[in-house]
């Protein structure tokens, strides 16, 4: 029995899967409790009637959490000491000296991640060739411990130069802190991210250390409530990790929830036989877009807030546009939407929970795309009058009707999301017309047709369980980890045999780590890849590894596709990467049984359409039955708005297939 839980900014989603002779699936949504996320989880478990299964320890729980993400976005990390070599205390403050806006002559100063008084220096410096440049004496370690003790931090991040070549000095400092009995979490860069680029490695190590106290405390509280049931956390890479190991890898949880949605889309694509998919996940607070061309892509060049996060993450672009995104009129009299969100508390004005500012959800309700008489998940009943009052305040400022203002809010939000899709498709050499648009999340179905039109796409899908799809991704995800090592050598200067030896070392390390989580080595799958670049370049491309010749050929082809050219200069092997994973219990989604056809069909006026929209419950639609837009498809966890001239039908799995005629 599997329980996937996705704790989002507005809603916490649940999907319960019981695998026996057949597969039974139940879903649930409840409003999140950001101050104590475990409260919403326990409330949902109770509402689904799973308390007895918690007591008898029969649940396998996989959880995607926004705890780490919210701490970073809100700047609420733990007080952390940053330890580096002599002369490098200001490493994190200097950063990369890149402009946040290329052509801006003036921009506000960015406060350093770690205050100057918390940045300490010590010996133990390794050179680029692995030799010892400065030793680390016992007196230096004692002095460092005294400084740490006087600063009273909650965590310590150790980031010495070239520690990925020799981690002896970092280990010595870590051991000394532990033996001294200091009550701090310790992260060392040689464990968090053993790769070159000291700034990116330092940020990852600092994030890991500064997030660990809160993440650890949350997981302990949650595990105590769940008893001895198996608890795993979704990582940013789209794979799960045991809860007892998650606190030591807090930086790997920053895209925990969104990664679940992309994992579910990859799983669904395999069942449908579709390999080219653009995923579009619109929740209450944000929208995540990603492109799948065969397999889910990961990247080590992602950002959270203004920080580079060089640990493996699903290759995804996130913007602050969701159903709860707040609309406002700026100082120039222009209507704007987001990135500020009403969240779960107080929520959009139409929730009637104290919110007074107009949001995207309010606009959809006022335009008739959401129905006030159809309750949302969590028992919410929408108040159209409250939505009208909120949007009226904006309409008066820009001298438009409330309907025109609401339509403007929707149009602005749509354009923001279309821009995000262009970044991950057109800007990377992909034609969106070759892909299927997969829209999910509680608010995604309301915008799917508009987004497909903006990208000139004629086919889209709103997956079954689309309102809780990220939670589905939790239960189908593999259990696994990524391991890496910087090589930094020209391809012509290393033999195939030497590379195989380096890969084997990484693989063994990965097998050892997963074995500590109780996983059998015989069940583990291993994938190799490498970061390659032309000599003299600063950025690399990750290439699946089979052999040297295969990797070099694939690199040139991808470089040509991505940047429009390739050449015959030398190629550098930057990093080796190994993914070690164990597949989760596999199951197929249950097939929809025969129905009598659409029942309780009714009609309603939607702003901008002469013909009334047909309103039908998704659960009552018969497989293969086609409904033409405008139409509103209602369900427990989401609503889909089918624009004209689009049409929709349900397939045998319960997915909504949308198509626009030529």
XYZ file of C-alpha atoms in Angstrom:
662
model
C 0.000 0.000 0.000
C 1.576 3.242 -1.226
C 0.693 6.764 -0.121
C 2.090 9.680 -2.107
C 1.926 13.094 -0.423
C 2.761 16.399 -2.128
C 2.752 19.312 0.325
C 2.367 22.410 -1.828
C 2.069 26.075 -0.961
C -1.736 26.108 -1.204
C -2.930 22.487 -1.168
C -1.506 19.229 0.155
C -2.299 16.396 -2.261
C -2.661 12.695 -1.466
C -2.867 9.597 -3.652
C -3.339 6.160 -2.110
C -2.488 3.112 -4.238
C -3.329 -0.410 -3.125
C -1.740 -3.059 -5.342
C -3.315 -6.507 -5.244
C -5.059 -8.580 -7.907
C -6.171 -5.193 -9.209
C -5.042 -1.632 -8.529
C -7.193 0.654 -6.390
C -6.490 4.386 -6.313
C -8.001 7.059 -4.046
C -7.156 10.780 -4.085
C -7.606 13.613 -1.627
C -6.705 17.294 -1.298
C -6.651 19.493 1.762
C -5.497 23.052 2.409
C -1.843 23.211 3.406
C -0.684 24.370 6.826
C 2.596 26.163 5.977
C 3.532 26.863 9.605
C 3.383 23.124 10.417
C 3.104 21.047 7.208
C 2.689 17.796 9.150
C -0.731 18.975 10.389
C -2.198 18.966 6.872
C -0.655 15.550 6.259
C -2.188 14.037 9.366
C -5.535 15.668 8.561
C -5.481 14.162 5.074
C -4.574 10.697 6.351
C -7.520 10.889 8.737
C -9.920 12.099 6.024
C -8.898 9.183 3.773
C -9.547 6.670 6.551
C -5.933 5.491 6.648
C -5.281 5.892 10.368
C -5.636 2.150 10.979
C -3.049 1.433 8.281
C -0.689 3.896 9.952
C -1.161 2.057 13.236
C -0.473 -1.368 11.740
C 2.619 -0.026 9.897
C 1.482 -1.254 6.491
C 1.948 2.001 4.560
C 4.879 2.928 2.368
C 4.800 6.737 2.381
C 6.600 8.864 -0.207
C 6.536 12.575 0.511
C 7.380 15.645 -1.531
C 7.935 18.681 0.665
C 8.294 22.433 0.168
C 9.909 22.896 3.597
C 13.438 23.373 2.201
C 12.243 25.503 -0.729
C 10.226 27.864 1.469
C 13.099 28.307 3.916
C 15.354 29.499 1.085
C 12.748 31.726 -0.574
C 11.876 33.332 2.757
C 15.505 33.577 3.933
C 14.829 31.610 7.123
C 17.778 29.220 7.120
C 19.616 28.322 10.300
C 22.519 30.403 11.594
C 25.485 28.814 9.804
C 29.251 29.234 10.022
C 31.078 29.010 6.682
C 34.650 27.657 6.818
C 37.072 28.197 3.915
C 40.818 28.568 3.350
C 42.887 31.615 4.273
C 42.018 34.500 1.958
C 38.692 33.078 0.849
C 36.289 34.122 3.616
C 34.417 36.404 1.208
C 33.958 33.668 -1.421
C 30.159 33.582 -1.174
C 29.863 37.368 -1.137
C 32.026 37.864 -4.242
C 30.057 35.140 -6.071
C 30.488 35.244 -9.868
C 30.312 39.021 -10.295
C 27.617 38.637 -12.931
C 24.965 41.276 -13.451
C 21.402 40.273 -12.563
C 20.322 42.348 -15.578
C 22.821 42.580 -18.419
C 22.159 46.176 -19.487
C 21.241 47.669 -16.108
C 23.776 50.305 -15.034
C 22.518 50.291 -11.468
C 20.878 47.609 -9.387
C 20.405 47.048 -5.651
C 23.175 45.346 -3.718
C 22.558 41.719 -2.803
C 23.207 40.834 0.834
C 25.768 38.031 1.236
C 24.377 34.562 2.004
C 26.473 34.371 5.167
C 27.288 37.386 7.334
C 30.988 38.351 7.374
C 31.387 37.527 11.092
C 30.257 33.947 10.390
C 32.842 33.350 7.639
C 35.965 31.751 9.100
C 39.347 30.905 7.550
C 41.734 28.058 8.249
C 44.636 26.099 6.789
C 44.453 22.818 4.926
C 44.718 24.014 1.338
C 44.987 21.618 -1.589
C 46.367 22.675 -4.970
C 44.783 22.048 -8.373
C 47.139 19.099 -8.848
C 46.109 17.522 -5.536
C 49.280 18.515 -3.672
C 49.244 20.124 -0.204
C 49.786 23.891 -0.436
C 49.098 24.637 3.242
C 48.931 22.081 6.024
C 46.347 22.038 8.803
C 47.813 22.034 12.307
C 46.193 20.899 15.542
C 46.493 24.470 16.843
C 44.523 25.772 13.844
C 41.790 23.226 14.418
C 41.596 24.155 18.124
C 41.392 27.851 17.223
C 38.657 27.151 14.668
C 36.640 25.176 17.224
C 36.899 28.024 19.739
C 35.610 30.535 17.181
C 32.731 28.271 16.172
C 31.757 27.767 19.803
C 31.763 31.508 20.495
C 29.512 32.233 17.478
C 26.880 29.707 18.642
C 25.715 28.566 15.196
C 23.222 25.809 14.451
C 25.237 24.488 11.507
C 28.726 24.545 9.982
C 29.547 24.394 6.267
C 33.124 23.360 5.361
C 34.313 24.315 1.876
C 38.066 24.021 1.321
C 39.732 24.514 -2.061
C 40.051 21.416 -4.270
C 38.691 19.162 -1.532
C 37.139 17.017 -4.262
C 40.690 15.857 -5.066
C 41.606 15.119 -1.433
C 39.013 15.458 1.351
C 41.410 14.721 4.222
C 41.447 18.259 5.655
C 37.663 18.630 5.487
C 37.230 15.287 7.205
C 39.687 16.316 9.925
C 37.667 19.464 10.706
C 34.387 17.524 10.674
C 35.785 14.899 13.037
C 37.139 17.557 15.388
C 33.739 19.284 15.597
C 32.037 15.974 16.362
C 34.604 14.970 18.986
C 34.300 18.387 20.643
C 30.600 17.696 21.159
C 29.413 20.907 19.459
C 25.642 20.741 18.895
C 25.748 21.712 15.220
C 24.938 20.115 11.885
C 28.071 19.723 9.764
C 28.216 19.652 5.966
C 31.427 19.325 4.016
C 31.695 20.126 0.330
C 33.555 16.925 -0.513
C 30.421 15.018 0.471
C 27.697 17.407 -0.744
C 29.179 18.274 -4.153
C 32.648 16.866 -4.951
C 33.070 18.993 -8.083
C 35.132 21.969 -9.216
C 33.897 25.604 -9.021
C 34.452 26.613 -5.424
C 31.611 29.184 -5.352
C 28.901 26.808 -6.585
C 30.261 24.077 -4.317
C 30.261 26.533 -1.414
C 26.661 27.601 -2.013
C 25.500 23.977 -2.178
C 27.352 23.152 1.047
C 26.017 26.230 2.846
C 22.458 25.494 1.705
C 22.769 21.897 2.839
C 24.034 22.914 6.273
C 21.638 25.825 6.813
C 18.565 23.797 5.829
C 19.446 20.674 7.819
C 18.188 21.773 11.290
C 14.678 22.683 10.079
C 14.396 19.754 7.664
C 15.612 17.338 10.333
C 13.187 18.719 12.918
C 10.267 18.510 10.500
C 11.072 14.939 9.487
C 11.444 13.854 13.113
C 8.039 15.336 13.986
C 6.440 13.725 10.954
C 8.061 10.325 11.524
C 6.975 10.346 15.170
C 3.360 10.849 14.052
C 3.635 8.155 11.364
C 5.215 5.572 13.634
C 7.411 2.970 11.987
C 5.783 3.195 8.561
C 8.312 3.457 5.742
C 8.913 7.143 4.923
C 10.816 8.328 1.856
C 11.388 11.842 0.528
C 11.265 12.877 -3.100
C 14.521 14.499 -4.213
C 14.995 17.260 -6.773
C 16.362 14.648 -9.188
C 13.010 12.816 -9.320
C 14.150 9.900 -7.163
C 13.435 9.107 -3.526
C 15.667 8.874 -0.476
C 15.029 7.344 2.957
C 13.858 9.937 5.504
C 16.722 9.155 7.881
C 19.181 10.116 5.136
C 17.227 13.117 3.824
C 18.317 15.572 6.532
C 21.962 14.989 5.556
C 21.019 15.824 1.932
C 18.653 18.752 2.521
C 19.941 20.650 -0.526
C 18.689 17.775 -2.677
C 15.079 18.457 -1.592
C 14.686 21.946 -3.080
C 12.545 20.791 -6.041
C 10.970 17.920 -4.158
C 7.332 18.546 -5.109
C 7.701 19.667 -8.751
C 10.011 16.730 -9.459
C 7.123 14.418 -8.571
C 4.924 15.872 -11.290
C 7.568 15.411 -13.952
C 8.195 11.840 -12.785
C 4.476 11.107 -13.145
C 4.402 12.580 -16.661
C 7.329 10.365 -17.691
C 5.537 7.337 -16.224
C 2.280 8.237 -17.999
C 4.070 8.870 -21.293
C 5.442 5.329 -21.256
C 1.950 3.916 -20.712
C 0.629 6.013 -23.624
C 3.614 5.369 -25.898
C 4.421 9.112 -26.129
C 8.025 10.245 -25.715
C 7.868 13.965 -26.627
C 5.998 15.879 -23.928
C 6.039 19.448 -22.625
C 4.767 19.384 -19.056
C 2.937 22.318 -17.551
C 2.203 22.128 -13.813
C 0.124 25.040 -12.525
C -0.638 24.999 -8.844
C -1.849 27.647 -6.454
C 1.491 29.398 -5.982
C 3.709 28.697 -8.996
C 3.925 27.087 -12.421
C 6.607 24.578 -13.416
C 7.367 23.741 -17.047
C 9.700 21.072 -18.419
C 10.436 19.241 -21.653
C 10.734 15.465 -22.006
C 12.341 14.118 -25.151
C 12.518 10.424 -24.314
C 13.846 10.529 -20.750
C 13.567 13.075 -17.956
C 16.547 15.436 -18.135
C 18.489 16.572 -15.107
C 20.661 19.638 -14.786
C 23.324 20.901 -12.410
C 22.876 24.543 -13.456
C 19.563 25.334 -11.752
C 18.847 28.311 -9.492
C 16.727 28.724 -6.378
C 16.082 32.404 -5.664
C 19.424 33.941 -6.687
C 21.534 30.956 -5.644
C 23.059 28.463 -8.077
C 22.219 24.933 -6.974
C 24.698 22.634 -8.672
C 23.315 19.352 -7.302
C 21.305 17.241 -9.800
C 17.762 18.506 -10.362
C 15.097 17.751 -12.923
C 15.551 20.250 -15.755
C 12.602 22.514 -15.025
C 11.746 26.203 -15.196
C 9.611 27.717 -12.433
C 7.764 31.039 -12.408
C 5.601 32.754 -9.816
C 2.320 32.352 -11.686
C -0.354 30.158 -10.141
C -4.016 30.152 -9.324
C -3.308 32.219 -6.216
C -1.051 34.774 -7.951
C -2.154 38.269 -6.965
C -3.041 40.865 -9.607
C -2.208 44.538 -9.011
C -1.803 47.854 -10.810
C 1.777 49.134 -10.738
C 2.954 52.741 -10.356
C 2.772 53.213 -14.115
C -0.874 52.193 -14.276
C -0.156 48.772 -15.817
C -1.971 45.622 -14.763
C 0.464 43.013 -13.398
C 0.107 39.453 -12.085
C 2.361 37.756 -9.498
C 4.806 36.615 -8.353
C 3.241 37.315 -4.930
C 0.630 34.693 -4.066
C -2.343 34.564 -1.721
C -1.263 31.024 -0.807
C -3.437 28.853 1.404
C -3.869 31.511 4.087
C -5.861 33.627 3.374
C -6.111 32.367 -0.214
C -7.904 34.019 -3.162
C -10.772 36.383 -2.352
C -13.331 33.877 -3.656
C -12.260 31.353 -0.994
C -13.965 33.684 1.495
C -11.259 32.972 4.050
C -10.159 36.569 4.555
C -8.380 37.246 1.264
C -9.271 40.578 -0.369
C -6.820 40.825 -3.275
C -7.744 39.658 -6.776
C -6.044 36.501 -8.045
C -6.032 34.349 -11.172
C -8.566 32.034 -9.517
C -10.897 34.963 -8.878
C -10.633 35.953 -12.537
C -11.463 32.428 -13.732
C -14.499 32.353 -11.451
C -15.783 35.742 -12.558
C -15.421 34.798 -16.241
C -17.474 31.635 -15.682
C -14.628 29.182 -16.285
C -14.868 28.054 -12.672
C -18.341 27.281 -11.352
C -19.353 28.680 -7.984
C -21.800 25.825 -7.378
C -19.138 23.139 -7.828
C -17.149 22.774 -4.574
C -13.366 22.526 -4.759
C -11.210 20.003 -2.965
C -11.162 20.461 0.761
C -14.866 21.337 0.771
C -14.228 24.887 -0.459
C -17.229 26.724 -1.909
C -16.333 29.672 -4.116
C -17.883 33.088 -3.484
C -18.420 34.905 -6.785
C -19.370 38.154 -5.050
C -16.052 38.291 -3.182
C -14.166 37.724 -6.451
C -16.122 40.511 -8.146
C -15.402 42.935 -5.318
C -11.674 42.195 -5.441
C -11.397 42.629 -9.214
C -13.638 45.730 -9.143
C -10.935 47.548 -7.181
C -8.476 46.957 -10.031
C -11.037 47.691 -12.758
C -11.640 51.176 -11.383
C -7.915 51.954 -11.469
C -7.495 51.023 -15.145
C -10.939 52.160 -16.313
C -12.167 48.788 -17.594
C -15.131 46.586 -16.764
C -14.662 43.835 -14.204
C -14.954 41.224 -16.979
C -12.329 42.950 -19.137
C -10.045 43.252 -16.121
C -10.511 39.577 -15.285
C -9.729 38.638 -18.876
C -6.615 40.824 -18.683
C -5.460 38.977 -15.566
C -5.852 35.647 -17.355
C -4.087 36.918 -20.492
C -1.099 38.222 -18.525
C -0.763 34.979 -16.571
C -0.993 32.982 -19.823
C 1.732 35.033 -21.464
C 4.034 34.566 -18.482
C 3.564 30.805 -18.713
C 3.996 30.778 -22.509
C 7.279 32.653 -22.088
C 8.456 29.960 -19.683
C 7.574 27.227 -22.192
C 9.510 29.044 -24.933
C 12.593 29.075 -22.705
C 12.646 25.284 -22.346
C 11.630 24.503 -25.944
C 12.210 27.056 -28.720
C 15.286 28.531 -27.034
C 16.837 25.048 -26.972
C 16.157 24.124 -30.567
C 12.856 22.245 -30.099
C 9.674 22.867 -32.088
C 6.716 22.779 -29.644
C 4.465 21.521 -32.445
C 6.320 18.189 -32.267
C 5.323 17.751 -28.618
C 2.224 16.915 -26.602
C 1.304 19.527 -23.986
C 0.566 17.805 -20.671
C -1.226 20.117 -18.269
C -1.783 19.274 -14.623
C -1.968 20.803 -11.184
C -5.117 22.206 -9.639
C -5.220 25.219 -11.997
C -3.531 23.809 -15.121
C -6.643 22.603 -16.928
C -8.134 26.105 -16.918
C -5.294 27.398 -19.083
C -4.287 24.400 -21.200
C -5.998 25.447 -24.443
C -4.714 29.020 -24.248
C -1.145 27.804 -23.657
C -1.349 25.307 -26.519
C -2.637 28.065 -28.829
C 0.192 30.379 -27.778
C 2.754 27.676 -28.645
C 0.957 26.621 -31.874
C 0.380 23.137 -30.470
C -2.695 21.187 -31.576
C -2.726 18.326 -29.070
C -2.810 18.385 -25.295
C -3.633 16.090 -22.418
C -4.986 16.662 -18.924
C -3.869 13.443 -17.208
C -6.050 11.322 -15.003
C -5.484 12.393 -11.387
C -4.115 15.629 -12.877
C -5.035 17.648 -9.803
C -2.778 15.461 -7.637
C -0.315 14.293 -10.288
C 2.792 15.248 -8.317
C 1.598 12.927 -5.557
C 1.248 10.150 -8.164
C 4.840 10.812 -9.181
C 5.923 10.099 -5.625
C 4.581 6.538 -5.679
C 6.036 5.637 -9.102
C 9.478 7.194 -8.530
C 12.619 5.107 -8.266
C 14.674 5.063 -5.074
C 18.080 6.415 -6.033
C 20.942 8.897 -5.817
C 23.367 10.715 -8.103
C 27.123 10.634 -7.514
C 29.743 12.716 -9.289
C 33.437 13.454 -9.514
C 35.381 16.193 -11.295
C 37.921 14.895 -13.794
C 38.941 17.999 -15.777
C 41.020 16.313 -18.477
C 41.138 16.415 -22.263
C 39.559 13.341 -23.828
C 42.768 12.637 -25.722
C 44.791 12.469 -22.500
C 42.920 9.678 -20.723
C 42.377 6.082 -21.765
C 39.118 4.188 -21.875
C 40.456 1.819 -19.197
C 41.225 4.703 -16.813
C 37.714 6.085 -17.295
C 36.163 2.701 -16.572
C 38.152 2.553 -13.333
C 36.890 5.988 -12.273
C 33.295 5.046 -13.130
C 33.662 1.810 -11.145
C 34.799 3.734 -8.039
C 31.781 6.025 -8.254
C 29.441 3.091 -8.795
C 30.772 1.243 -5.771
C 30.367 4.353 -3.632
C 26.756 4.629 -4.812
C 26.062 0.963 -4.113
C 27.494 1.345 -0.602
C 25.334 4.413 0.094
C 22.086 2.799 -1.050
C 22.939 -0.419 0.779
C 22.926 1.621 3.999
C 19.254 2.359 3.276
C 18.489 -1.368 3.264
C 18.419 -1.806 -0.520
C 19.847 -4.937 -2.117
C 22.765 -4.387 -4.554
C 21.263 -7.037 -6.861
C 18.217 -4.780 -7.434
C 20.219 -1.665 -8.293
C 20.380 -0.149 -11.770
C 23.336 1.997 -12.825
C 23.493 4.740 -15.465
C 26.664 6.549 -16.461
C 27.015 10.024 -17.931
C 29.664 12.703 -18.320
C 29.795 16.506 -18.592
C 31.680 17.440 -21.753
C 32.703 20.747 -23.324
C 35.062 22.040 -25.964
C 38.407 23.090 -24.524
C 38.233 26.736 -23.478
C 34.501 26.752 -22.845
C 32.971 27.515 -19.448
C 29.758 25.498 -19.736
C 29.284 21.810 -20.391
C 26.627 19.408 -21.693
C 25.708 16.185 -19.946
C 25.958 13.119 -22.215
C 24.867 9.547 -21.499
C 28.011 7.378 -21.450
C 28.533 4.097 -23.220
C 31.998 4.578 -24.626
C 34.394 7.411 -25.392
C 33.618 7.466 -29.119
C 29.852 7.325 -28.551
C 29.972 10.148 -25.982
C 32.081 12.450 -28.182
C 29.774 11.921 -31.155
C 26.666 12.534 -29.043
C 28.247 15.672 -27.565
C 28.927 17.203 -30.979
C 25.396 16.420 -32.139
C 23.787 17.937 -29.043
C 26.066 20.987 -29.172
C 25.033 21.584 -32.785
C 21.336 21.229 -31.915
C 21.563 23.447 -28.840
C 23.869 26.188 -30.137
C 23.737 25.819 -33.907
C 27.342 24.743 -34.468
C 30.025 22.214 -33.600
C 33.723 22.028 -34.461
C 36.664 19.673 -34.329
C 38.688 21.228 -31.513
C 39.660 19.273 -28.420
C 37.006 18.083 -25.997
C 37.303 18.149 -22.220
C 35.795 15.595 -19.825
C 34.708 17.807 -16.931
C 32.686 15.600 -14.545
C 31.799 11.934 -14.392
C 28.311 11.125 -13.075
C 26.684 7.906 -11.949
C 23.036 7.344 -11.122
C 22.345 4.335 -8.879
C 18.650 3.499 -8.461
C 16.209 0.795 -7.415
C 12.829 0.683 -9.227
C 9.749 1.085 -7.068
C 6.823 -1.311 -7.234
C 5.500 -0.989 -10.774
C 1.814 -0.947 -11.604
C -0.425 0.118 -14.461
C -3.151 2.665 -13.973
C -6.589 1.032 -13.787
C -8.612 1.051 -17.011
C -11.873 2.973 -16.983
C -14.927 0.725 -17.097
C -17.869 1.255 -19.473
C -20.253 4.058 -18.539
C -23.711 4.996 -19.682
C -22.406 8.251 -21.148
C -22.420 11.831 -19.937
C -25.069 12.463 -17.334
C -26.336 15.637 -15.691
C -25.181 17.792 -18.581
C -25.959 21.447 -18.098
C -24.969 24.738 -19.681
C -23.584 28.023 -18.453
C -22.516 31.375 -19.885
C -18.779 31.991 -20.196
C -17.564 35.535 -20.857
C -16.383 36.015 -24.445
C -18.458 33.198 -25.992
C -21.832 33.580 -27.658
C -22.671 29.910 -27.226
C -23.141 28.624 -23.701
C -20.497 26.214 -22.436
C -21.474 22.627 -21.732
C -20.673 21.595 -18.148
C -20.056 17.920 -17.449
C -18.458 15.910 -14.669
C -15.280 14.134 -15.768
C -16.339 10.965 -13.931
C -19.477 10.736 -16.087
C -17.756 10.952 -19.474
C -17.738 7.773 -21.549
C -14.513 6.566 -23.155
C -14.219 7.946 -26.688
C -17.118 10.375 -26.348
C -16.155 13.769 -27.791
C -17.259 17.099 -26.354
C -16.650 20.325 -28.290
C -15.707 23.632 -26.700
C -16.591 25.812 -25.054
C -16.899 23.222 -22.310
C -16.119 22.951 -18.609
C -15.060 19.553 -17.273
C -15.401 19.382 -13.494
C -13.818 16.932 -11.081
C -12.851 16.647 -7.432
C -9.328 18.045 -7.650
C -9.371 20.330 -10.708
C -11.379 21.973 -13.498
C -10.620 21.923 -17.235
C -11.799 24.683 -19.555
C -12.043 23.598 -23.208
C -11.972 26.615 -25.476
C -13.571 26.748 -28.913
C -12.711 25.259 -31.430
C -10.938 22.670 -29.240
C -12.630 19.365 -28.415
C -12.044 16.774 -25.695
C -12.560 13.068 -25.146
C -11.631 10.569 -22.428
C -9.290 7.650 -23.124
C -9.404 4.216 -21.450
C -7.197 5.383 -18.557
C -9.340 8.424 -17.830
C -7.026 11.021 -19.413
C -8.634 14.013 -21.118
C -7.321 14.197 -24.701
C -7.694 17.655 -26.231
C -7.346 18.394 -29.922
C -7.663 21.467 -32.117
C -8.782 20.955 -35.731
C -6.588 22.126 -38.595
